[in-house]
Coordinates of N, CA and C in Angstrom, one line a residue:
M1 N 23.9 35.1 43.5 CA 22.9 36.1 42.9 C 21.6 35.3 42.8
V2 N 20.6 35.8 43.5 CA 19.2 35.2 43.6 C 18.4 36.0 42.9
L3 N 17.7 35.5 41.8 CA 16.7 36.4 41.0 C 15.3 36.4 41.7
E4 N 14.9 37.6 41.7 CA 13.4 37.6 42.2 C 12.5 38.0 41.1
L5 N 11.6 37.1 41.0 CA 10.6 37.3 39.8 C 9.4 38.0 40.3
Q6 N 9.1 38.9 39.4 CA 7.8 39.7 39.8 C 6.7 38.9 39.2
F7 N 5.4 39.4 39.5 CA 4.2 38.7 39.1 C 4.1 38.8 37.5
S8 N 4.6 39.9 37.1 CA 4.6 40.2 35.5 C 5.6 39.1 34.9
D9 N 6.7 38.8 35.5 CA 7.6 37.8 35.0 C 6.9 36.4 34.9
W10 N 6.2 35.9 35.9 CA 5.5 34.7 36.0 C 4.3 34.6 35.0
V11 N 3.7 35.8 34.7 CA 2.7 35.8 33.7 C 3.3 35.6 32.2
S12 N 4.5 36.2 32.1 CA 5.3 36.0 30.8 C 5.7 34.7 30.6
I13 N 6.2 34.0 31.7 CA 6.7 32.7 31.7 C 5.5 31.7 31.2
A14 N 4.4 31.9 31.9 CA 3.0 31.1 31.6 C 2.7 31.4 30.2
A15 N 2.6 32.6 29.8 CA 2.2 32.8 28.4 C 3.1 32.2 27.3
L16 N 4.5 32.1 27.6 CA 5.4 31.4 26.7 C 5.1 30.1 26.7
S17 N 4.9 29.4 27.8 CA 4.7 27.9 27.9 C 3.4 27.6 27.2
I18 N 2.3 28.3 27.5 CA 1.1 28.1 26.8 C 1.2 28.2 25.2
S19 N 1.9 29.3 24.8 CA 2.1 29.5 23.2 C 2.9 28.3 22.7
L20 N 3.9 27.8 23.4 CA 4.7 26.6 22.9 C 3.8 25.4 22.9
M21 N 3.0 25.1 23.9 CA 2.1 24.0 23.8 C 1.1 24.0 22.7
S22 N 0.6 25.3 22.5 CA -0.3 25.5 21.3 C 0.3 25.3 19.9
L23 N 1.6 25.7 19.9 CA 2.3 25.5 18.5 C 2.6 23.9 18.3
L24 N 3.0 23.3 19.5 CA 3.1 21.8 19.3 C 1.9 20.9 19.0
W25 N 0.8 21.5 19.6 CA -0.6 20.8 19.2 C -1.0 21.2 17.8
T26 N -0.9 22.4 17.3 CA -1.1 22.7 16.0 C -0.3 21.9 14.9
I27 N 0.9 21.7 15.2 CA 1.8 20.8 14.3 C 1.4 19.3 14.5
H28 N 0.9 18.8 15.6 CA 0.3 17.6 15.7 C -0.9 17.4 14.8
I29 N -1.7 18.3 15.0 CA -3.0 18.2 14.2 C -2.8 18.4 12.8
G30 N -1.9 19.3 12.3 CA -1.7 19.4 11.1 C -1.1 18.2 10.4
Y31 N -0.3 17.5 11.1 CA 0.2 16.1 10.7 C -0.7 15.0 10.4
R32 N -1.7 15.0 11.4 CA -2.7 14.1 11.3 C -3.9 14.4 10.5
D33 N -3.9 15.8 10.1 CA -5.1 16.3 9.2 C -4.8 16.0 7.8
R34 N -4.5 14.9 7.4 CA -4.1 14.4 5.9 C -4.5 13.0 5.7
P35 N -4.7 12.6 4.4 CA -4.9 11.1 4.2 C -3.6 10.3 4.6
Q36 N -3.8 9.3 5.1 CA -2.6 8.3 5.4 C -3.0 6.9 5.1
L37 N -2.5 6.3 4.2 CA -2.9 5.1 3.7 C -1.9 4.0 4.3
I38 N -2.4 2.9 4.6 CA -1.6 1.8 5.0 C -2.1 0.6 4.2
A39 N -1.3 0.0 3.4 CA -1.6 -1.1 2.5 C -0.9 -2.3 3.1
R40 N -1.5 -3.4 3.2 CA -1.0 -4.6 3.7 C -1.3 -5.9 2.7
S41 N -0.6 -6.7 2.8 CA -0.8 -7.9 1.9 C -0.9 -9.1 2.8
A42 N -1.7 -10.2 2.3 CA -1.8 -11.5 3.0 C -1.8 -12.5 1.9
I43 N -1.4 -13.6 2.2 CA -1.3 -14.8 1.2 C -2.3 -15.9 1.6
S44 N -2.9 -16.5 0.7 CA -3.7 -17.6 0.9 C -3.1 -18.9 1.4
V45 N -3.7 -19.4 2.3 CA -2.9 -20.9 2.9 C -3.6 -22.0 2.1
D46 N -4.6 -21.8 1.3 CA -5.1 -23.0 0.6 C -4.4 -23.2 -0.7
P47 N -3.8 -24.5 -0.8 CA -2.9 -24.6 -2.0 C -3.9 -24.8 -3.3
R48 N -5.2 -25.0 -3.2 CA -6.2 -25.3 -4.4 C -6.6 -24.0 -5.0
K49 N -6.5 -22.9 -4.1 CA -7.0 -21.6 -4.4 C -6.1 -20.5 -4.0
P50 N -4.8 -20.5 -4.7 CA -4.0 -19.5 -4.3 C -4.3 -18.0 -4.7
Y51 N -4.1 -17.2 -3.8 CA -4.3 -15.7 -4.1 C -3.5 -14.9 -3.0
I52 N -3.3 -13.5 -3.5 CA -2.8 -12.7 -2.4 C -3.9 -11.6 -2.4
A53 N -4.1 -11.2 -1.1 CA -5.0 -10.1 -0.9 C -4.4 -8.9 -0.4
V54 N -4.6 -7.7 -0.9 CA -4.1 -6.5 -0.6 C -5.3 -5.6 0.2
N55 N -5.0 -5.3 1.4 CA -5.9 -4.5 2.1 C -5.4 -3.1 2.2
I56 N -6.3 -2.1 1.9 CA -5.8 -0.7 1.8 C -6.8 -0.1 2.7
T57 N -6.2 0.7 3.7 CA -7.0 1.4 4.8 C -6.6 2.9 5.1
N58 N -7.4 3.7 5.1 CA -7.3 5.2 5.3 C -7.1 5.4 6.7
H59 N -6.1 5.6 7.4 CA -5.9 5.9 8.8 C -5.8 7.4 9.0
G60 N -5.8 8.3 8.0 CA -5.8 9.7 8.0 C -7.1 10.3 8.4
R61 N -7.2 11.6 8.4 CA -8.4 12.2 8.8 C -9.1 12.9 7.6
R62 N -8.5 12.8 6.4 CA -9.1 13.3 5.2 C -9.3 12.2 4.2
P63 N -10.3 12.4 3.3 CA -10.5 11.3 2.3 C -9.4 11.2 1.3
V64 N -9.2 10.0 0.8 CA -8.3 9.8 -0.3 C -8.9 9.1 -1.5
V65 N -8.6 9.5 -2.7 CA -9.0 8.9 -3.9 C -7.9 8.0 -4.4
L66 N -8.1 6.6 -4.5 CA -7.2 5.7 -5.1 C -7.1 5.6 -6.5
R67 N -5.9 5.5 -7.1 CA -5.9 5.6 -8.5 C -5.4 4.1 -9.0
Y68 N -4.3 3.7 -8.7 CA -3.6 2.4 -9.3 C -3.1 1.5 -8.3
L69 N -3.3 0.2 -8.5 CA -2.4 -0.8 -7.9 C -1.3 -1.0 -8.9
K70 N -0.1 -0.9 -8.4 CA 1.0 -0.8 -9.4 C 1.9 -2.1 -8.9
S71 N 2.3 -2.9 -9.9 CA 3.3 -4.1 -9.7 C 4.6 -3.6 -10.3
I72 N 5.7 -4.0 -9.4 CA 7.0 -4.0 -10.1 C 7.6 -5.3 -10.2
H73 N 7.9 -5.7 -11.4 CA 8.3 -7.1 -11.9 C 9.8 -7.2 -11.8
K74 N 10.1 -8.5 -11.8 CA 11.7 -8.9 -11.6 C 12.6 -8.3 -12.7
D75 N 12.1 -8.1 -13.8 CA 12.9 -7.4 -15.0 C 12.8 -5.9 -15.0
G76 N 12.2 -5.3 -14.0 CA 12.1 -3.9 -13.9 C 10.9 -3.2 -14.7
T77 N 10.0 -3.9 -15.3 CA 8.8 -3.5 -15.8 C 7.7 -3.2 -14.7
H78 N 6.8 -2.4 -15.0 CA 5.7 -2.1 -14.3 C 4.3 -2.4 -14.9
E79 N 3.4 -2.7 -14.1 CA 2.0 -3.0 -14.5 C 1.1 -2.2 -13.6
W80 N 0.1 -1.5 -14.3 CA -0.9 -0.8 -13.5 C -2.2 -1.3 -13.6
T81 N -3.1 -1.3 -12.6 CA -4.6 -1.6 -12.7 C -5.2 -0.4 -11.9
L82 N -6.2 0.0 -12.8 CA -7.0 1.1 -12.0 C -7.9 0.5 -10.9
I83 N -7.9 1.2 -9.8 CA -8.8 0.8 -8.6 C -10.1 1.4 -8.8
K84 N -11.1 0.7 -9.3 CA -12.5 1.3 -9.5 C -13.4 0.5 -8.6
K85 N -14.5 1.2 -8.4 CA -15.7 0.5 -7.7 C -16.9 1.1 -8.3
K86 N -17.7 0.4 -9.0 CA -19.0 0.9 -9.7 C -18.7 1.8 -10.8
G87 N -17.5 1.6 -11.5 CA -17.1 2.5 -12.7 C -16.5 3.8 -12.3
K88 N -16.2 4.0 -10.9 CA -15.6 5.2 -10.6 C -14.3 4.9 -9.7
L89 N -13.4 5.9 -9.7 CA -12.2 5.7 -8.8 C -12.7 5.5 -7.5
L90 N -12.0 4.9 -6.7 CA -12.4 4.4 -5.2 C -11.9 5.6 -4.3
R91 N -12.8 6.0 -3.5 CA -12.7 7.1 -2.5 C -12.7 6.4 -1.1
L92 N -11.6 6.6 -0.3 CA -11.8 6.0 1.0 C -11.9 7.1 2.0
Q93 N -12.9 7.0 2.8 CA -13.1 8.2 4.0 C -12.3 7.6 5.1
E94 N -12.2 8.5 6.2 CA -11.5 8.2 7.5 C -11.9 6.8 7.9
G95 N -10.9 6.0 8.0 CA -11.1 4.7 8.7 C -11.8 3.6 7.8
E96 N -12.0 4.0 6.6 CA -12.5 3.0 5.7 C -11.5 2.1 5.1
S97 N -11.7 0.9 4.5 CA -10.7 0.0 3.9 C -11.4 -0.5 2.6
Y98 N -10.5 -1.2 2.0 CA -10.8 -1.9 0.8 C -9.9 -2.9 0.4
E99 N -10.4 -4.1 0.0 CA -9.6 -5.2 -0.2 C -9.6 -5.7 -1.7
I100 N -8.4 -5.9 -2.3 CA -8.2 -6.4 -3.6 C -7.7 -7.8 -3.6
T101 N -8.2 -8.7 -4.3 CA -7.9 -10.1 -4.4 C -7.1 -10.4 -5.7
L102 N -5.8 -10.7 -5.6 CA -5.0 -11.0 -6.8 C -5.0 -12.4 -6.8
S103 N -5.9 -13.0 -7.8 CA -5.8 -14.4 -8.2 C -4.6 -14.7 -9.1
P104 N -4.4 -16.1 -9.2 CA -3.2 -16.3 -10.3 C -3.4 -15.8 -11.7
T105 N -4.6 -15.4 -12.1 CA -4.9 -14.9 -13.4 C -4.8 -13.4 -13.4
H106 N -4.6 -12.7 -12.4 CA -4.6 -11.2 -12.2 C -3.5 -10.6 -13.0
P107 N -3.7 -9.7 -13.7 CA -2.6 -9.2 -14.8 C -1.4 -8.5 -14.0
N108 N -1.6 -8.2 -12.7 CA -0.3 -7.5 -11.9 C 0.5 -8.7 -11.5
L109 N 0.2 -9.8 -11.4 CA 1.2 -10.8 -10.9 C 2.3 -11.2 -12.0
I110 N 1.8 -11.3 -13.2 CA 2.8 -11.7 -14.3 C 2.7 -10.6 -15.3
S111 N 3.9 -10.1 -15.8 CA 4.1 -9.1 -16.7 C 3.4 -9.5 -18.0
K112 N 2.5 -8.8 -18.7 CA 1.9 -9.2 -19.9 C 3.0 -9.1 -21.1
R113 N 3.9 -8.1 -21.0 CA 4.9 -8.0 -22.1 C 6.1 -8.9 -22.0
T114 N 6.5 -9.2 -20.8 CA 7.7 -10.0 -20.6 C 7.6 -11.4 -20.0
G115 N 6.4 -11.6 -19.3 CA 6.1 -12.8 -18.6 C 7.0 -12.9 -17.3
S116 N 7.5 -11.8 -16.8 CA 8.3 -11.6 -15.5 C 7.4 -11.7 -14.4
P117 N 7.7 -12.4 -13.2 CA 6.7 -12.3 -12.1 C 6.9 -11.0 -11.2
A118 N 5.9 -10.5 -10.5 CA 5.9 -9.5 -9.9 C 6.8 -9.7 -8.5
V119 N 7.6 -8.7 -8.1 CA 8.4 -8.7 -6.9 C 7.9 -7.8 -5.8
N120 N 7.2 -6.6 -6.1 CA 6.6 -5.8 -5.2 C 5.3 -5.2 -5.7
L121 N 4.6 -4.6 -4.8 CA 3.2 -3.9 -4.9 C 3.3 -2.6 -4.4
R122 N 2.6 -1.5 -5.0 CA 2.4 -0.2 -4.6 C 1.0 0.2 -4.9
V123 N 0.5 1.1 -4.1 CA -0.8 1.8 -4.3 C -0.5 3.3 -4.6
D124 N -1.1 3.8 -5.7 CA -0.9 5.2 -6.0 C -2.3 6.0 -5.8
D125 N -2.3 7.2 -5.3 CA -3.5 7.9 -5.2 C -3.5 9.1 -6.1
T126 N -4.5 9.9 -6.1 CA -4.7 11.1 -7.1 C -3.7 12.2 -6.8
L127 N -3.0 12.2 -5.7 CA -2.1 13.3 -5.4 C -0.7 12.7 -5.7
N128 N -0.6 11.7 -6.4 CA 0.7 11.1 -6.9 C 1.6 10.6 -5.7
Q129 N 0.9 10.2 -4.6 CA 1.6 9.6 -3.5 C 1.6 8.0 -3.8
Q130 N 2.8 7.6 -3.5 CA 2.9 6.2 -3.6 C 3.0 5.5 -2.3
Y131 N 2.3 4.5 -1.9 CA 2.4 3.8 -0.7 C 2.7 2.3 -1.0
E132 N 3.8 1.8 -0.5 CA 4.3 0.3 -0.6 C 3.5 -0.5 0.1
V133 N 3.1 -1.5 -0.4 CA 2.2 -2.6 0.3 C 3.1 -3.5 1.2
R134 N 2.8 -3.3 2.6 CA 3.6 -4.0 3.4 C 3.6 -5.5 3.3
N135 N 4.6 -6.2 3.6 CA 4.9 -7.7 3.3 C 4.7 -8.1 1.9
A136 N 4.4 -7.4 0.9 CA 4.2 -7.8 -0.4 C 5.5 -8.5 -1.1
K137 N 6.6 -8.0 -0.8 CA 7.7 -8.7 -1.4 C 7.9 -10.2 -0.8
H138 N 7.6 -10.5 0.5 CA 7.7 -11.6 1.1 C 6.6 -12.6 0.5
H139 N 5.4 -12.1 0.5 CA 4.2 -12.8 0.0 C 4.3 -13.2 -1.4
L140 N 4.9 -12.3 -2.3 CA 5.0 -12.6 -3.7 C 6.1 -13.6 -3.9
R141 N 7.1 -13.6 -3.2 CA 8.2 -14.4 -3.3 C 7.8 -15.9 -2.8
S142 N 7.0 -15.9 -1.7 CA 6.5 -17.3 -1.2 C 5.4 -17.8 -2.2
F143 N 4.6 -17.0 -2.8 CA 3.5 -17.3 -3.7 C 4.2 -18.0 -5.0
F144 N 5.1 -17.3 -5.6 CA 5.8 -17.9 -6.8 C 6.5 -19.1 -6.4
Q145 N 7.1 -19.2 -5.2 CA 8.0 -20.4 -4.8 C 7.0 -21.6 -4.7
E146 N 5.9 -21.4 -4.0 CA 4.8 -22.4 -3.9 C 4.5 -23.1 -5.2
N147 N 4.2 -22.1 -6.1 CA 3.7 -22.5 -7.6 C 4.9 -23.2 -8.4
T148 N 6.1 -22.9 -8.0 CA 7.2 -23.6 -8.8 C 7.6 -24.8 -8.2
K149 N 7.2 -25.1 -6.8 CA 7.3 -26.4 -6.2 C 6.4 -27.4 -6.8
K150 N 5.3 -27.0 -7.2 CA 4.4 -27.9 -7.9 C 5.0 -28.5 -9.2
N151 N 5.8 -27.8 -10.1 CA 6.4 -28.2 -11.2 C 7.9 -27.9 -11.2
P152 N 8.6 -28.7 -10.5 CA 10.1 -28.4 -10.3 C 10.7 -28.5 -11.6
G153 N 11.9 -27.5 -11.7 CA 12.7 -27.8 -13.0 C 12.3 -27.0 -14.1
R154 N 11.1 -26.4 -14.0 CA 10.5 -25.8 -15.2 C 10.7 -24.1 -15.0
P155 N 10.9 -23.5 -16.1 CA 11.1 -22.1 -15.8 C 9.6 -21.4 -15.5
M156 N 9.7 -20.2 -15.0 CA 8.4 -19.5 -14.7 C 7.8 -19.2 -16.0
K157 N 8.2 -18.7 -16.9 CA 7.7 -18.4 -18.2 C 6.8 -19.6 -18.8
R158 N 7.4 -20.8 -18.8 CA 6.7 -21.9 -19.4 C 5.6 -22.4 -18.5
M159 N 5.9 -22.3 -17.1 CA 4.9 -22.8 -16.2 C 3.5 -21.9 -16.3
R160 N 3.8 -20.7 -16.6 CA 2.7 -19.8 -16.4 C 1.4 -20.3 -17.0
S161 N 1.4 -21.1 -18.2 CA 0.2 -21.4 -18.9 C -0.5 -22.6 -18.1
N162 N 0.5 -23.4 -17.5 CA -0.1 -24.5 -16.8 C -0.5 -24.1 -15.2
I163 N 0.1 -23.4 -14.6 CA -0.4 -23.0 -13.2 C -1.3 -21.9 -13.2
F164 N -1.1 -20.9 -14.0 CA -2.0 -19.7 -14.0 C -3.0 -19.7 -15.0
K165 N -3.2 -20.7 -15.7 CA -4.1 -21.0 -16.8 C -4.5 -19.9 -17.6
R166 N -3.4 -19.2 -18.1 CA -3.4 -18.2 -19.0 C -2.8 -18.5 -20.4
A167 N -3.3 -18.0 -21.4 CA -2.7 -18.1 -22.8 C -1.3 -17.7 -22.8
P168 N -0.3 -18.4 -23.6 CA 1.0 -17.9 -23.6 C 1.1 -16.6 -24.4
L169 N 2.1 -15.9 -24.1 CA 2.4 -14.6 -24.8 C 2.7 -14.8 -26.3
R170 N 2.1 -13.9 -27.1 CA 2.4 -14.0 -28.4 C 3.3 -13.0 -28.9

């Protein structure tokens, strides 16, 4: 049995394929038409000035307002730092990036309450979206290992005042 298609059948098939392509394109544009943050970390190679750099880039098509840099510590506690520029929360437009430098004295690296080292970093925006910082676990682990190699056999809590030049917890 051979089907013979009329001209109106071809027009219907063309209309169906065009509407399906339009639907797929709309879904694609809707997915791209939102803020999309990518946060990456890097570690300093200079042993005299150790630091971790966190680069936050908006790859989406809408602006995003950053709120916190959040650190998760080994004992489960969390520390937050407001991300501000000139006294206001930081707003990243499409394609813009911002870099935060975490020096050894930065409050996110060592918990103020317990003295526990950070094991992961996240960035929060005003829409309560959390973005994990890529490579942060690895960089934090190697950052603290390098600093404990300088003073072997001493626990991190006691070393803190020597390596990070901060007053001990009271």
